[in-house]
Every structure is written in C-alpha cells, then in structure tokens.
GROMACS .gro file of C-alpha atoms in nm:
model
  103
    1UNK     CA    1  -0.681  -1.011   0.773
    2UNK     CA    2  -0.993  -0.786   0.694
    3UNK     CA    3  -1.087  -0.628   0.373
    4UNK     CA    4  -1.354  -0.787   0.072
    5UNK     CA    5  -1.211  -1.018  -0.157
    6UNK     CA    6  -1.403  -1.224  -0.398
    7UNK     CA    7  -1.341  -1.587  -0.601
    8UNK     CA    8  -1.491  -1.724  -0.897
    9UNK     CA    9  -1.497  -2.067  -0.989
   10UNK     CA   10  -1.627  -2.211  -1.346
   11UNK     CA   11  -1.820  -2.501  -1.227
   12UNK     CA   12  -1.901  -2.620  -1.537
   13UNK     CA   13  -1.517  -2.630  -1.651
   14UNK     CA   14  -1.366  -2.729  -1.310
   15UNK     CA   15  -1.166  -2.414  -1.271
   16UNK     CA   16  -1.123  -2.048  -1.175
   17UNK     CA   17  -1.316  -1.824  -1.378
   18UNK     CA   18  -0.996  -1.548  -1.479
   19UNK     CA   19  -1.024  -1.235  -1.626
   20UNK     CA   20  -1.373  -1.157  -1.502
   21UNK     CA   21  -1.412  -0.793  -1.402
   22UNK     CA   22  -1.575  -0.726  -1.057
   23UNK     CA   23  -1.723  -0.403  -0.940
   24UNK     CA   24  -1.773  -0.279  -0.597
   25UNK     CA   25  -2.017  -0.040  -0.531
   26UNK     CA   26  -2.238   0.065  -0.251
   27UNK     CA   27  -2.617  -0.005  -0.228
   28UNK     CA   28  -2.740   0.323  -0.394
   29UNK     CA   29  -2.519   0.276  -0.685
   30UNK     CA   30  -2.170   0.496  -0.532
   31UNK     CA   31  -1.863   0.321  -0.678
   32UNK     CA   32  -1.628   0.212  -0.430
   33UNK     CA   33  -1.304  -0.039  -0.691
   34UNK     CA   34  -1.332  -0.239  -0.913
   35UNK     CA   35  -1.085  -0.546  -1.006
   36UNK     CA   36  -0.992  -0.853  -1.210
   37UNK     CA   37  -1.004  -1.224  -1.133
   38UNK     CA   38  -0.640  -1.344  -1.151
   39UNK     CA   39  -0.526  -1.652  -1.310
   40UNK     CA   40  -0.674  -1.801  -0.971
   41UNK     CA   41  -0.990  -1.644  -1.013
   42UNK     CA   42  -0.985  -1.442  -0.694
   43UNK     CA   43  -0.967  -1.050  -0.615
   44UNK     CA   44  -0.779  -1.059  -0.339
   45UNK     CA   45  -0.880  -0.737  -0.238
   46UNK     CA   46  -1.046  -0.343  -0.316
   47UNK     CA   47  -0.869  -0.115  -0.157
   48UNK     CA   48  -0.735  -0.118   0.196
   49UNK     CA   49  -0.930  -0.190   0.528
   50UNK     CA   50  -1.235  -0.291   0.550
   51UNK     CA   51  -1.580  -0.191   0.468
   52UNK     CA   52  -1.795  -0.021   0.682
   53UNK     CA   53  -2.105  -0.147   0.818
   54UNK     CA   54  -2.359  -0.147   0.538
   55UNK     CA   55  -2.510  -0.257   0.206
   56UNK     CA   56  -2.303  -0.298  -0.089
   57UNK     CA   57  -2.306  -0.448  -0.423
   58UNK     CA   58  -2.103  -0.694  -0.599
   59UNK     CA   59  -2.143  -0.691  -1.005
   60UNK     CA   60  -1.935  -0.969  -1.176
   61UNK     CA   61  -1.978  -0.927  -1.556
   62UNK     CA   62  -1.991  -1.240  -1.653
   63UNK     CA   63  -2.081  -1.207  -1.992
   64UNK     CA   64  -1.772  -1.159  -2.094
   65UNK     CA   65  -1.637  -1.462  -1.932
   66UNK     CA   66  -1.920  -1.709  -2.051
   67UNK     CA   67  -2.209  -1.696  -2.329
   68UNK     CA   68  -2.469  -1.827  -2.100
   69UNK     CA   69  -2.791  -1.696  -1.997
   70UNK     CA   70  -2.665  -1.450  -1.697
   71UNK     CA   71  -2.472  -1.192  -1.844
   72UNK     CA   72  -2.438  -1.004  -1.525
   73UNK     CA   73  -2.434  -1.152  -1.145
   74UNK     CA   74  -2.543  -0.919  -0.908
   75UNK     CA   75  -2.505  -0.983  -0.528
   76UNK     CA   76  -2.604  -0.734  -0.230
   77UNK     CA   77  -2.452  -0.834   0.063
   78UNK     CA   78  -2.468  -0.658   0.428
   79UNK     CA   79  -2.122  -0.560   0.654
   80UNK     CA   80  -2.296  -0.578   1.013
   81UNK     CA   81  -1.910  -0.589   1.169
   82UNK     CA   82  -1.670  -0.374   1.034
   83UNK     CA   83  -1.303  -0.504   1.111
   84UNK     CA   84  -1.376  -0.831   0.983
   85UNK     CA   85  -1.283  -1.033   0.637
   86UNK     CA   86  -1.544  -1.016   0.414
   87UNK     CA   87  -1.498  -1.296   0.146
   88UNK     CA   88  -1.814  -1.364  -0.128
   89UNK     CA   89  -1.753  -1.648  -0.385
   90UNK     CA   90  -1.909  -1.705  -0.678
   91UNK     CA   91  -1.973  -2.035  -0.852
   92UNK     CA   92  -2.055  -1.998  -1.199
   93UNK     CA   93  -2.198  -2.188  -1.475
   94UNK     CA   94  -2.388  -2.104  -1.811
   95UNK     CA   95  -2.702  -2.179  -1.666
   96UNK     CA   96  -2.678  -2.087  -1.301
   97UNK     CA   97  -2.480  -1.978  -0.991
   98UNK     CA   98  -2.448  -1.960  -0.692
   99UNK     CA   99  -2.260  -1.756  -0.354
  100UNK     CA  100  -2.212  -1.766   0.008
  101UNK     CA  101  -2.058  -1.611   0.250
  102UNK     CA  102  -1.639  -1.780   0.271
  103UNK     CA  103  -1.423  -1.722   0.517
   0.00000   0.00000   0.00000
C-alpha cells in the first residue's frame, strides 16, 4: 500500500481522537487535502498515490477536539522514498503529544 495516512489516539481518554480535522500541506504552505479522523481516529488516506519526495506539513486542529493547552499540532515530516506508505500518528493529550513515524 503507499499513500499518507494519519491516526490519532486520546491518550488521556484511552481512545481514538474522532472528528479531528487534518490538513496536508506542503512545506511552504501549498495545500495538498485535507480530512477527518473517523470513528477510529485514522485518515486513511489524502488523495491517491503517494507523495513525492519532500517536506510537508501535517496540521491537526486539535482545539476543537480538546480544551488543552495545544490548540494546533503541527508536524513537518520529510518523504526521502516516494512509493512507500507514509503513516504519522499522533498521540494526544491536554497537556502534551507526541508522533512517530508507523508503519
């Protein structure tokens, strides 16, 4: 499978974070999609195919999902081989998060 997809888990609840809107965009600000965590929490994927080698920009709005102290998550992240699945969780809590690099 390649593409991006994206998951969000409320740590502090012990579940997926739903409804949490997710943009894509690329380094110098050029939308790419956008999407919605499911009832799963996960955006299973924008668009078709996979990105191309480069910088781009994650923005989960997370204000909307919690009243903590982050009301936006951003998270640049480099493609260095396009072809492959690109998967970037985010664990959330009020107070903190946290992301890596899934499978």
């Amino acid at each position: 499978m390649s593409g991006l997809s994206t998951h969000v888990l409320d740590t502090a609840a012990g579940r997926p974070a739903a409804g949490v809107r997710v943009t894509l965009e690329t380094r110098d600000g050029r939308y790419i999609a956008e999407g919605v965590t499911d009832s799963h929490g996960r955006v299973a994927a924008f668009g078709t195919g996979s990105p191309a080698r480069g910088d781009y920009v994650l923005r989960f709005d997370t204000g909307a999902y919690v009243d903590g102290f982050y009301p936006e998550v951003i998270v640049v992240f480099t493609v260095t081989a396009a072809g492959e699945h690109h998967h970037v969780p985010l664990l959330l809590s009020p107070y903190g998060y946290a992301t890596y690099r899934g499978s």
